[in-house]
Coordinates of C-alpha atoms and ligand atoms in Angstrom, one line a residue:
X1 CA -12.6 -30.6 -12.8
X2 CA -9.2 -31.6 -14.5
X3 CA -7.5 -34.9 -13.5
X4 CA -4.4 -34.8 -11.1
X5 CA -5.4 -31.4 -9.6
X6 CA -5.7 -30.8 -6.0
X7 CA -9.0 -30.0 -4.1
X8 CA -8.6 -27.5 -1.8
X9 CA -11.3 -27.3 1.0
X10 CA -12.6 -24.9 3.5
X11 CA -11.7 -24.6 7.2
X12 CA -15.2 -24.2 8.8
X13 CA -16.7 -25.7 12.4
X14 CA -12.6 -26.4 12.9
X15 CA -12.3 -29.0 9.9
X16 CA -10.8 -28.7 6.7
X17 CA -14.0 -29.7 4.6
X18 CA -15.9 -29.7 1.0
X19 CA -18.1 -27.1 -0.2
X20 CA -21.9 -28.4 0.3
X21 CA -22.1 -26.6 -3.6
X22 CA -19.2 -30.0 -4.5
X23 CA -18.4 -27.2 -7.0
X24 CA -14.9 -26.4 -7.2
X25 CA -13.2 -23.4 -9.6
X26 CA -9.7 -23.6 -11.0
X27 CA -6.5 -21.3 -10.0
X28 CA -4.3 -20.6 -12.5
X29 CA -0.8 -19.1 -12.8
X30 CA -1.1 -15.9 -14.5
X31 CA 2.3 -15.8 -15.7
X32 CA 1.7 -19.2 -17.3
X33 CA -2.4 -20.5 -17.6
X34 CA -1.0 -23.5 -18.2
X35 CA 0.3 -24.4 -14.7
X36 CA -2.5 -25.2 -12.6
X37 CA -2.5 -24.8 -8.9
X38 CA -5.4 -26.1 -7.7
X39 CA -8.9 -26.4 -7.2
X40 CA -10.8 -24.5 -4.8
X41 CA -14.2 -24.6 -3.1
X42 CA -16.8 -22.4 -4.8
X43 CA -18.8 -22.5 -1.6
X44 CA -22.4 -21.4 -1.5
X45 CA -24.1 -19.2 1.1
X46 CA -24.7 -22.4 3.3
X47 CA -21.1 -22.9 3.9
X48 CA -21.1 -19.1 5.0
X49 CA -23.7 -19.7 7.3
X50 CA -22.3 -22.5 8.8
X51 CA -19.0 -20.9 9.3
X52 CA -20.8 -18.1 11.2
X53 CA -22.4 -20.0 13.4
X54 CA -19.2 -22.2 14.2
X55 CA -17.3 -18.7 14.3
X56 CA -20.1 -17.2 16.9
X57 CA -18.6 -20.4 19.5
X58 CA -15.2 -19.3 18.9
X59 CA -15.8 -15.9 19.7
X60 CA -17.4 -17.0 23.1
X61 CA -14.6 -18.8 24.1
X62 CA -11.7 -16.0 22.2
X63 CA -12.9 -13.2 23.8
X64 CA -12.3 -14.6 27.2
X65 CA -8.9 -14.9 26.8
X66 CA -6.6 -12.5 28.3
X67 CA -5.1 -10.1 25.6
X68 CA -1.8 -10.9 26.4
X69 CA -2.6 -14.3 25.4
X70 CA -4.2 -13.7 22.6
X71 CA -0.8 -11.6 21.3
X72 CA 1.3 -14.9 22.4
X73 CA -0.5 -16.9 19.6
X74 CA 0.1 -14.2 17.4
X75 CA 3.5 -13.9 18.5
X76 CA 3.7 -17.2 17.4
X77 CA 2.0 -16.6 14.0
X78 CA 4.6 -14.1 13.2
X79 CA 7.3 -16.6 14.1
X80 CA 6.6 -19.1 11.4
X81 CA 5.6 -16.8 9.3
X82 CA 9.2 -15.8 9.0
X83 CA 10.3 -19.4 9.2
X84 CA 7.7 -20.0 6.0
X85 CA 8.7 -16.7 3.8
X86 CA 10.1 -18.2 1.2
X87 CA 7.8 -20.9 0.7
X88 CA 4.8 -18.5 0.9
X89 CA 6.1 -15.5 -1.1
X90 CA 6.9 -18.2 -4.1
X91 CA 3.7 -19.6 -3.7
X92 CA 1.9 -16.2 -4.0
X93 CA 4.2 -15.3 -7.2
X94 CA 3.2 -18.3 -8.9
X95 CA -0.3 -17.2 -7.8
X96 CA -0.6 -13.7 -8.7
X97 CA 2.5 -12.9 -10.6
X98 CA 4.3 -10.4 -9.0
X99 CA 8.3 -10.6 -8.8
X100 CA 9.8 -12.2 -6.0
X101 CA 10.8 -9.3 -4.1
X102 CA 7.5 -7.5 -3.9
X103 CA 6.0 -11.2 -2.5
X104 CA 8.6 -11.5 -0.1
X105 CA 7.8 -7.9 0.9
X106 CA 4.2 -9.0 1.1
X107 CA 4.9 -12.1 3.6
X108 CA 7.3 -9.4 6.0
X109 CA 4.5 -7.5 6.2
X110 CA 2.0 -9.8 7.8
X111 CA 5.2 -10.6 10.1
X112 CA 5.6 -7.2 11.1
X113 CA 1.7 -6.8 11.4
X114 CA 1.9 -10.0 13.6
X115 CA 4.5 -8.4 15.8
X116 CA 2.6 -5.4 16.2
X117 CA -0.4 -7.4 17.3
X118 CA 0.8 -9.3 19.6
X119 CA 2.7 -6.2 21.4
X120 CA -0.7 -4.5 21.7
X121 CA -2.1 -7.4 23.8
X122 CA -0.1 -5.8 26.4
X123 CA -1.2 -2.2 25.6
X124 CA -4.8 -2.0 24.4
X125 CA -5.2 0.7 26.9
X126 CA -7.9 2.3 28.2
X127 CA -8.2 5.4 30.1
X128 CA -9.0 6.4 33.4
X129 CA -10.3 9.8 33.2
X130 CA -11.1 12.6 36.6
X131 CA -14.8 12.2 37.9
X132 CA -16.3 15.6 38.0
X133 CA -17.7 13.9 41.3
X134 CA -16.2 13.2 44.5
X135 CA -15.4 9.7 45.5
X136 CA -15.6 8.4 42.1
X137 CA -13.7 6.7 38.7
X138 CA -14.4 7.0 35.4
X139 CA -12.8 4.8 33.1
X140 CA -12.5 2.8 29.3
X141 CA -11.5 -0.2 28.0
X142 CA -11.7 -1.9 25.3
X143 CA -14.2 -4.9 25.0
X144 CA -14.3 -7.4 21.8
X145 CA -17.3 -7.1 19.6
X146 CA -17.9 -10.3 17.7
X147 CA -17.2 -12.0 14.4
X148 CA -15.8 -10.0 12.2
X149 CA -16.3 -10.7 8.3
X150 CA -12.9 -10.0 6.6
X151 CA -13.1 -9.5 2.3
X152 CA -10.1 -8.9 0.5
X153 CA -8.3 -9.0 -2.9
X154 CA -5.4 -10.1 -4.9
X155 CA -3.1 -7.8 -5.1
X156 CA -1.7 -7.9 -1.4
X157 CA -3.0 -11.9 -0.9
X158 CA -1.3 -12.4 2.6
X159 CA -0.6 -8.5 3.9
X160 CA -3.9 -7.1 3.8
X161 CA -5.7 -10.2 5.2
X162 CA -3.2 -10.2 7.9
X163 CA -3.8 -6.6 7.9
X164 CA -7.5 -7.0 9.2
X165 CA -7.2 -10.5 10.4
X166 CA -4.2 -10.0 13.4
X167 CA -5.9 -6.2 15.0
X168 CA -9.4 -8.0 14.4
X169 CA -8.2 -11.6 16.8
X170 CA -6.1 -9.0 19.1
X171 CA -9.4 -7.6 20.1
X172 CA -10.7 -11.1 21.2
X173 CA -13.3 -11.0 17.9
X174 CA -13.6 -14.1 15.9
X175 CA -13.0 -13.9 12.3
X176 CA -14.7 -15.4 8.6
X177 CA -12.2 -14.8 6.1
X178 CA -12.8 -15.2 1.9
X179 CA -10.1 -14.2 0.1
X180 CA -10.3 -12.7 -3.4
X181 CA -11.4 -15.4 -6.1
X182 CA -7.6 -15.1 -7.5
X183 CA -5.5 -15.9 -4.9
X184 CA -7.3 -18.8 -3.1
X185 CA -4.0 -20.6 -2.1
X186 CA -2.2 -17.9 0.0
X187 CA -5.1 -17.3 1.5
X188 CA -4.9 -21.6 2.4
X189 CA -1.4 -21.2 3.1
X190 CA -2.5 -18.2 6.0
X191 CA -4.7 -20.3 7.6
X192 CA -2.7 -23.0 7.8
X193 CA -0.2 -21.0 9.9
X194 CA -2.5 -19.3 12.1
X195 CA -4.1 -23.3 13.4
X196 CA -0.2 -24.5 13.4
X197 CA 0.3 -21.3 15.7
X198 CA -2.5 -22.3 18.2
X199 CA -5.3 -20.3 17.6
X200 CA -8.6 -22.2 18.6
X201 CA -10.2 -23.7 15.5
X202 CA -13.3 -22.0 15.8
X203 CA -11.9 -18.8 16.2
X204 CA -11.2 -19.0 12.1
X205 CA -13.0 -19.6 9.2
X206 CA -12.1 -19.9 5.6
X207 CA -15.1 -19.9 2.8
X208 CA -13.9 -19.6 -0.6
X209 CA -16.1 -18.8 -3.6
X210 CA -17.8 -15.5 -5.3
X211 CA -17.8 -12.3 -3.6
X212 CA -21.5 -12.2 -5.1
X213 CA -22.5 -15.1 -3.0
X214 CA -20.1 -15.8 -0.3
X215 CA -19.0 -12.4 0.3
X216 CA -22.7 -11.4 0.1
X217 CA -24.0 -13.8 2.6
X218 CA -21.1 -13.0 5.0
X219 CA -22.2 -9.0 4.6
X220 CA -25.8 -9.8 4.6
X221 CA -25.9 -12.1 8.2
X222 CA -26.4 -9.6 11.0
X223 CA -24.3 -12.6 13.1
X224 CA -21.1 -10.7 11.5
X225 CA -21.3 -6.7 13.0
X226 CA -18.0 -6.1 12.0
X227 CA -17.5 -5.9 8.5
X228 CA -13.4 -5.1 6.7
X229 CA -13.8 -4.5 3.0
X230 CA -10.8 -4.0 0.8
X231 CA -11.1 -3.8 -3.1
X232 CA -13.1 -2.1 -6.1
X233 CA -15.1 1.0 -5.1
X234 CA -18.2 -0.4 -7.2
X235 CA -18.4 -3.5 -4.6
X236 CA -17.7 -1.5 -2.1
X237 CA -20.8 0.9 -2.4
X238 CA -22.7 -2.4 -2.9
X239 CA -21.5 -3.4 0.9
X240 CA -21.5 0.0 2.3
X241 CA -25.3 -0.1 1.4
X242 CA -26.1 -3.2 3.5
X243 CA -23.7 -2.3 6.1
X244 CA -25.5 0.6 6.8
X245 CA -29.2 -1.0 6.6
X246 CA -28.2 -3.7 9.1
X247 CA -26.3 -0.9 11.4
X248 CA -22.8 -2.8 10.8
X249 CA -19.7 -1.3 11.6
X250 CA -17.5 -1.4 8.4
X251 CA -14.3 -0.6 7.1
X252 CA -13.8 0.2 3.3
X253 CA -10.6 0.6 1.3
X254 CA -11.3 1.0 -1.9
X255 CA -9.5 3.0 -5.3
X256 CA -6.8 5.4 -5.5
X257 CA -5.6 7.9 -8.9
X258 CA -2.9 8.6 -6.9
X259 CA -0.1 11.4 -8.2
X260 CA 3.1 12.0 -8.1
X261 CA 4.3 15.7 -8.9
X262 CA 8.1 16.5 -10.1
X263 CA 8.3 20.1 -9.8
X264 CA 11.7 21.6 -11.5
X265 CA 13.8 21.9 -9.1
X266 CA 13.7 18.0 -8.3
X267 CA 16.6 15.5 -8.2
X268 CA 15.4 14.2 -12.0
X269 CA 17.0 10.9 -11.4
X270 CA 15.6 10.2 -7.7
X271 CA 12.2 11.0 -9.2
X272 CA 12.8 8.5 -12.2
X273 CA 13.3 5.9 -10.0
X274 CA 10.5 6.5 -7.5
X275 CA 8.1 6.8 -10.7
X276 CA 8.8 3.6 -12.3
X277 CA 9.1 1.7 -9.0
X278 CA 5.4 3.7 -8.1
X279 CA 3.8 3.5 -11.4
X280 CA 5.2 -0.1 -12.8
X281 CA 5.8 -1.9 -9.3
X282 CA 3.1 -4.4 -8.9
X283 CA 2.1 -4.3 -12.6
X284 CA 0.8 -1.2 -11.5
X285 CA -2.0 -2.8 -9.1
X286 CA -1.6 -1.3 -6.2
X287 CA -4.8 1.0 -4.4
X288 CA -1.8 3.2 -4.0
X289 CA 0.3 2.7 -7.3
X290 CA 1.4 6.1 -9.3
X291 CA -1.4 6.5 -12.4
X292 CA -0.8 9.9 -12.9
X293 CA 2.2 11.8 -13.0
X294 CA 2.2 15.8 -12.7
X295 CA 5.4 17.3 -14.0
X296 CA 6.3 21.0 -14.0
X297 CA 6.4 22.3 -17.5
X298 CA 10.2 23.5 -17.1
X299 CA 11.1 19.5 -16.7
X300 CA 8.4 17.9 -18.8
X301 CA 9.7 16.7 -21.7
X302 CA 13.0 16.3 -20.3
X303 CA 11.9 13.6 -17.7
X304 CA 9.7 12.1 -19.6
X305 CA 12.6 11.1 -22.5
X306 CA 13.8 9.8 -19.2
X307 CA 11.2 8.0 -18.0
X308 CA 11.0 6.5 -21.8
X309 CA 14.3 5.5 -22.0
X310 CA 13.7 3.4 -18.3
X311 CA 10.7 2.1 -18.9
X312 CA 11.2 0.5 -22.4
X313 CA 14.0 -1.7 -20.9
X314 CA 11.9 -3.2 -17.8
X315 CA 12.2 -6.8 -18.3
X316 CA 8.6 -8.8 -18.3
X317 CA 8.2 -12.1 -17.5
X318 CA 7.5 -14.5 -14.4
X319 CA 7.9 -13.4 -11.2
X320 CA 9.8 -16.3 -9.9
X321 CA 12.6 -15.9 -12.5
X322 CA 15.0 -13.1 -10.6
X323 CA 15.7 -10.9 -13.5
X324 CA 12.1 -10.0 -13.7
X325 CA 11.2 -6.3 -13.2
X326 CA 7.5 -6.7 -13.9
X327 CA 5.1 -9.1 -13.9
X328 CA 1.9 -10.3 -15.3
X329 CA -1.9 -8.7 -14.7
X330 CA -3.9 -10.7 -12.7
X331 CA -6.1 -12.0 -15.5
X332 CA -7.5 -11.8 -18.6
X333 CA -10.1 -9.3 -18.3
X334 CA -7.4 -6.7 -16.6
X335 CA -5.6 -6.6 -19.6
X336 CA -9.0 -6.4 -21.4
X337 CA -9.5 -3.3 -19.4
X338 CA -5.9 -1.9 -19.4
X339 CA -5.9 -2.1 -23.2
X340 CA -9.3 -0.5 -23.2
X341 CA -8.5 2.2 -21.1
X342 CA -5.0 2.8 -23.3
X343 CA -7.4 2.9 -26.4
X344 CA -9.5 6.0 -24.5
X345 CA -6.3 7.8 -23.7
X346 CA -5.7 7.9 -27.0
X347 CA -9.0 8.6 -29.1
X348 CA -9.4 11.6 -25.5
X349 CA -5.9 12.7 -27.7
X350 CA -3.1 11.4 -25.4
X351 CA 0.2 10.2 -27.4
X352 CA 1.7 6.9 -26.0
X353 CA 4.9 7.9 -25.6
X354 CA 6.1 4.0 -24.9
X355 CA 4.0 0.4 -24.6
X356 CA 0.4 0.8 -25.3
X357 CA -0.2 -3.1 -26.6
X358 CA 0.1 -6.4 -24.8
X359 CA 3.1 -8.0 -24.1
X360 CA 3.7 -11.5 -26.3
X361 CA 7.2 -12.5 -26.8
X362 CA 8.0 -16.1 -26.9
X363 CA 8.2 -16.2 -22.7
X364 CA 5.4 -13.8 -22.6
X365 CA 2.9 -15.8 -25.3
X366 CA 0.8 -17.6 -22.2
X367 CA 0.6 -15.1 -20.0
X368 CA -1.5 -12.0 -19.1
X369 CA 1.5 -9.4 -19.5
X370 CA 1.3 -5.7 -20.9
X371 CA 3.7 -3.2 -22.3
X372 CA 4.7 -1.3 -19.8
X373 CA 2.7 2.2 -20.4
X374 CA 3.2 6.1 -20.3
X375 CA 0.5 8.6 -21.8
X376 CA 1.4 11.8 -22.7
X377 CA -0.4 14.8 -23.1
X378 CA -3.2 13.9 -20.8
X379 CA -5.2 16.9 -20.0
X380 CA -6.9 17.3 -16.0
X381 CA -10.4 15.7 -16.8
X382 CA -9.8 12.8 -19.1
X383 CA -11.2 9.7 -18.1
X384 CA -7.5 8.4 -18.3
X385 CA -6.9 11.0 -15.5
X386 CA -9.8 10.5 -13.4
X387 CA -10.2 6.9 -13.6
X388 CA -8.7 4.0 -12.1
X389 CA -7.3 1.3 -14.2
X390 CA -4.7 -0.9 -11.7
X391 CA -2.7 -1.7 -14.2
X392 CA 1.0 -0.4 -16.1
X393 CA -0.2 2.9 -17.1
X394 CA 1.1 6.2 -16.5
X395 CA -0.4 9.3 -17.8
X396 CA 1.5 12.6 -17.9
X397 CA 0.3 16.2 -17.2
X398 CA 2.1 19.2 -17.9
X399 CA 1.5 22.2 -15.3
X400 CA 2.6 25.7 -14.9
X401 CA 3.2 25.8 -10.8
X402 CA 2.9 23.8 -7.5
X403 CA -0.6 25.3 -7.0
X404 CA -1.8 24.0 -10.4
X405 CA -0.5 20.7 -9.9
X406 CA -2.0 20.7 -6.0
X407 CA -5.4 21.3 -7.8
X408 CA -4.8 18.7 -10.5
X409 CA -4.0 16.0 -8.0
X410 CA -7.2 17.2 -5.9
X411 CA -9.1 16.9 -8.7
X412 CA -10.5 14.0 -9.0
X413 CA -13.2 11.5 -6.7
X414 CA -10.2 9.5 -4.9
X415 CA -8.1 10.5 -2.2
X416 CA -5.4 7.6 -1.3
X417 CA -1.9 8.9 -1.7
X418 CA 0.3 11.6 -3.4
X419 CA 3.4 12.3 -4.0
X420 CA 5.9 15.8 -4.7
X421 CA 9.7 15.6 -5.5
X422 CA 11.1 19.1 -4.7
X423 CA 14.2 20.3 -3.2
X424 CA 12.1 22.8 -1.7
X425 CA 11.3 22.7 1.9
X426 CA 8.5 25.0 1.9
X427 CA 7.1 24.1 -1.1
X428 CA 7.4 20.2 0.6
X429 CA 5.5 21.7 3.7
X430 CA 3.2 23.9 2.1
X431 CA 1.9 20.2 -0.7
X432 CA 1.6 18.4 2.8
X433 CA -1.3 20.6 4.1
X434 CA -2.7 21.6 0.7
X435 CA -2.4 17.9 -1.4
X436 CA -6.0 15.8 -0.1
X437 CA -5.1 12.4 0.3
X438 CA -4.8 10.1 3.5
X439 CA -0.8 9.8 2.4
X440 CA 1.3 12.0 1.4
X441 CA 5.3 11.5 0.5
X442 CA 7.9 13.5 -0.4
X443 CA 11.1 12.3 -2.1
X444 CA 9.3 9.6 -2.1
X445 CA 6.8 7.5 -4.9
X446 CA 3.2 7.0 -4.3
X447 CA 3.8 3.4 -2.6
X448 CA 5.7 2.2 0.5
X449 CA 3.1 2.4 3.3
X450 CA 4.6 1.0 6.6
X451 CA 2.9 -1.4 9.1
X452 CA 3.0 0.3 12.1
X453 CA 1.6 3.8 10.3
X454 CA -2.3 4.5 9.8
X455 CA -3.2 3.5 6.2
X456 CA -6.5 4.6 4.0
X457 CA -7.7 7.7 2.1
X458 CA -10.1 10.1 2.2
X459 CA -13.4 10.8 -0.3
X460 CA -14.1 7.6 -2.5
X461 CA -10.8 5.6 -1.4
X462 CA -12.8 5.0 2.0
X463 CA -15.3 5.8 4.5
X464 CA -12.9 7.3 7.2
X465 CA -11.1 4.3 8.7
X466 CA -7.5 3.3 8.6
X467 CA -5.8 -0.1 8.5
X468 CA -2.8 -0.4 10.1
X469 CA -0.8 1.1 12.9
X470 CA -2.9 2.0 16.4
X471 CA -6.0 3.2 15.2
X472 CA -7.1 0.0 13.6
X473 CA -7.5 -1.8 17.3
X474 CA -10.5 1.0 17.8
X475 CA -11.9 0.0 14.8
X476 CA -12.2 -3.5 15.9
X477 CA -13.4 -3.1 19.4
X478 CA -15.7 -1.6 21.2
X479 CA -15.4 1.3 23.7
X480 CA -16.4 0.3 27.3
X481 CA -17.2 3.8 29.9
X482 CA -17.4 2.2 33.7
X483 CA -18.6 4.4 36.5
X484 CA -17.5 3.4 39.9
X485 CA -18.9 5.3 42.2
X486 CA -17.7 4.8 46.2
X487 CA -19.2 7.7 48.2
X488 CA -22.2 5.8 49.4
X489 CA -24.4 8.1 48.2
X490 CA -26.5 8.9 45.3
X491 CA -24.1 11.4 43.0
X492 CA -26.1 13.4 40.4
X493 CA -23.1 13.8 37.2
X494 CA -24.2 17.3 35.8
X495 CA -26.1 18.0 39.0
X496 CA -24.0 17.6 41.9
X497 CA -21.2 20.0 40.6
X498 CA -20.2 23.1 42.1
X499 CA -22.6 25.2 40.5
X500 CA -25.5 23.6 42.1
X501 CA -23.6 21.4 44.8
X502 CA -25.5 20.0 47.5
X503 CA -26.0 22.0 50.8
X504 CA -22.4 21.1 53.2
X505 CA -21.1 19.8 50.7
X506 CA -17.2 20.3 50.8
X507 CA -16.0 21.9 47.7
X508 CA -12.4 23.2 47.1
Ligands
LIG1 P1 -11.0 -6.2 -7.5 O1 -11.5 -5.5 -8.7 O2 -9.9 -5.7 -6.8 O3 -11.0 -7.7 -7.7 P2 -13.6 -6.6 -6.1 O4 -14.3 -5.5 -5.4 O5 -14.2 -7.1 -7.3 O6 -12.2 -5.9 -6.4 O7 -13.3 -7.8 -5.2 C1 -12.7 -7.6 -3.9 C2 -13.2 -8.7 -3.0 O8 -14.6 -8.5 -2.8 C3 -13.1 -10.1 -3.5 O9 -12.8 -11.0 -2.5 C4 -14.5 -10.4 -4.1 O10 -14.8 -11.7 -4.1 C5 -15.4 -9.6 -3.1 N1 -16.7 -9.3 -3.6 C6 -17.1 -9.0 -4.9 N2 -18.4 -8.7 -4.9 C7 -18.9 -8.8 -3.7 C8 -20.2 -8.6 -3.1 N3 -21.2 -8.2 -3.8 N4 -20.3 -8.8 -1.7 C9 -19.2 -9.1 -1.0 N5 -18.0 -9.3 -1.5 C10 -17.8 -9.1 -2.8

């Protein structure tokens, strides 16, 4: 461990403590691997056990507490959240890399997510549905189900935790959270505010380590039935197969290839901006960012001089300097992966229209940065096409008509989000039904999901669950059915109906 740095701990059993491993891994800046921002716990499976068993208390005592007052603490978590968004988002730049705005956009949606949250602690409604018997209710509510194990990445370090995190503690479930390996410290940072905020210690935990040992013994301990996944769709198949040995309910968010079309009747310049905010936004490492980028043949090479001229001015650098546009990747083996995939594009017979190498100017030289990319001539069916490779690469396909360029962006095994610029309105309506994603925009880039909407995808993106919005609180709880029955008498449901009611019996 280098001298000076700080030791981060865990937040297990309500203490801040050391990893039984007394291993520790570093956490760099990715803009600069020189700035070190801490050390943090690489925790072994005991430490995961340990939290769930603390975590199993806190949901004893959590899911007793009135909903309403479970949405006051989060009421509260939202508050300082907005009192601590500066602070946070330049802590999660300087931990992840991207610019400013993106991480300040990152922190307002975990406040918005908060907000949501703790207005449903007033909702979380049931239903009180007609009896088909006399003198008797049928109802549901919503009951907690336990500790939920919450597994997330680095590209969204503080919205998609809170993302799982506030719906999962709205319910009344306790939570075990390990954030992604890169992005230790926000994850730190979102602890900190939920225990300033009041929630009962045991209620939260915080292992950090390997998602191949502490993610692994969180998925593998049938003490945690509820199970929220986001990241890679390789380590998601890996959890889905557990999940669904040990008969755990799970949530998976996983890849996108997502597309934007440009069809030729499109306002050219709106679309330039929506493409390089989708494609390049992020370092391009966003589930939802723009990889692939369908234009109709009577625009093509028009908007892609365009979209050349743009993207070779983006200014690179650290995220915490203003004028930056883009950012760094995360670390080195994305831009090992990124520059493998460019090198594919092009032996597959793509031409890079502009970027295509690392970036290394003098402010650049220790830091994982990459030439903003664009591919043309990329045929439906290369790997650059089909693949995902989260980072500053667009390819370009030329196509004939909207139907061609519905089928391209169908094409392929992930279904997160689309995009069609068209001036159109049929042809708008007509994409909606036909393009099969979970999100569709028009006018509109590929990114820029809102809290308070459902968010996920269908085929390999996910397994049928959204984030976000109301239908993540029925993901996290369980459906109660009560039968209250006051006629004093045995009622037969199914029976006793007025096919085959029972002799004087009064039916209307
Ligand atoms: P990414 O490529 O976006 O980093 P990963 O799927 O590798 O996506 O990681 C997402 C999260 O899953 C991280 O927190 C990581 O530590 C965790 N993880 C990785 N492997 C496993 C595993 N086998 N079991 C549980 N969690 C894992």
């Amino acid at each position: 461990m280098p001298q000076n740095s700080q030791n981060f701990q865990n937040f297990i059993a309500g203490e801040w403590v050391a990893p039984s491993t007394g291993n520790y891994f570093e956490n760099r800046n990715p803009a600069d691997w020189n700035d070190l921002i801490g050390c943090f716990p690489r925790s072994g499976p005991e430490d995961a056990q340990r939290a769930i068993a603390s975590a199993q208390r806190g949901f004893a005592q959590w899911s007793k507490t009135p909903a309403p007052l479970r949405g006051a603490v989060l009421q509260r978590v939202g508050d300082l959240l907005v009192q601590k968004k500066e602070a946070i988002a330049r802590a999660m730049t300087r931990e992840m890399g991207k610019v400013l705005a993106e991480t300040r956009g990152d922190v307002q949606e975990g406040i918005d997510t908060a907000f949501y949250a703790a207005s449903e602690g007033r909702r979380l409604f049931g239903r009180v549905v007609p009896s088909e018997l006399r003198n008797k209710w049928a109802m549901t509510y919503r009951r907690p189900i336990g500790v939920a194990g919450i597994i997330t990445p680095f590209n969204f370090p503080l919205a998609i935790p809170t993302w799982k995190m506030f719906p999962a503690l709205l319910c009344g479930n306790a939570v075990i959270f390990k954030p992604a390996e890169d992005v230790p410290h926000t994850g730190h940072l979102l602890i900190e505010v939920l225990l300033e905020a009041g929630l009962p210690p045991e209620v939260i935990q915080l292992v950090h380590g390997q998602g191949s040992v502490v993610g692994k013994a969180i998925i593998d301990d049938p003490a945690v039935p509820v199970i929220s996944f986001t990241g890679s769709t390789e380590t998601g198949s890996i959890i889905g197969a557990t999940c669904g040995r040990l008969h755990k309910r799970l949530s998976l968010e996983m890849g996108g290839k997502n597309a934007m079309i440009v069809m030729d009747d499109a306002d050219l310049d709106l679309a330039l901006d929506g493409v390089l905010w989708g494609a390049f936004g992020t370092t391009g490492q966003r589930c939802t960012a723009t990889s692939r980028l369908i234009l109709h043949e009577r625009i093509h090479d028009r908007f892609l001089k365009m979209l050349g001229d743009r993207a070779g001015k983006l200014r690179l650098g650290s995220g915490l300097d203003d004028r930056t546009e883009v950012g760094p990747l995360i670390h080195e083996e994305a831009r090992q992966k990124v520059d493998e995939y460019v090198g594919i594009g092009k032996r597959e017979g793509a031409s890079v229209v502009i970027g295509g190498a690392p970036a290394t100017g003098q402010t650049l030289a220790s830091g994982w940065f990459y030439q903003p990319t664009v591919l043309a001539g990329v045929r439906a069916g290369m790997r650059v096409e089909q693949e995902e490779i989260f980072g500053p690469v667009l390819s370009a396909i030329k196509v004939g008509s909207l139907d061609e360029a519905v089928r391209v962006n169908n094409d392929v095994q992930y279904g997160l989000s689309s995009s069609l610029y068209t001036r159109d309105v049929n042809a708008a309506f007509q994409a909606m039904s036909d393009l099969d994603n979970g999100i569709t925009y028009i006018n509109a880039p590929t990114i820029g999901a809102e809290a308070h909407l459902p968010f996920g995808g269908v085929k390999q993106t996910g397994n049928g669950h959204r984030e976000g919005g109301w239908e993540v609180y029925e993901f996290y709880s369980e459906t109660k059915v009560c039968y209250i029955d006051y006629s004093g008498h045995l009622q037969r449901a199914q029976i006793d109906t007025y096919a085959e009611g029972r002799e004087g019996d009064e039916r209307v």
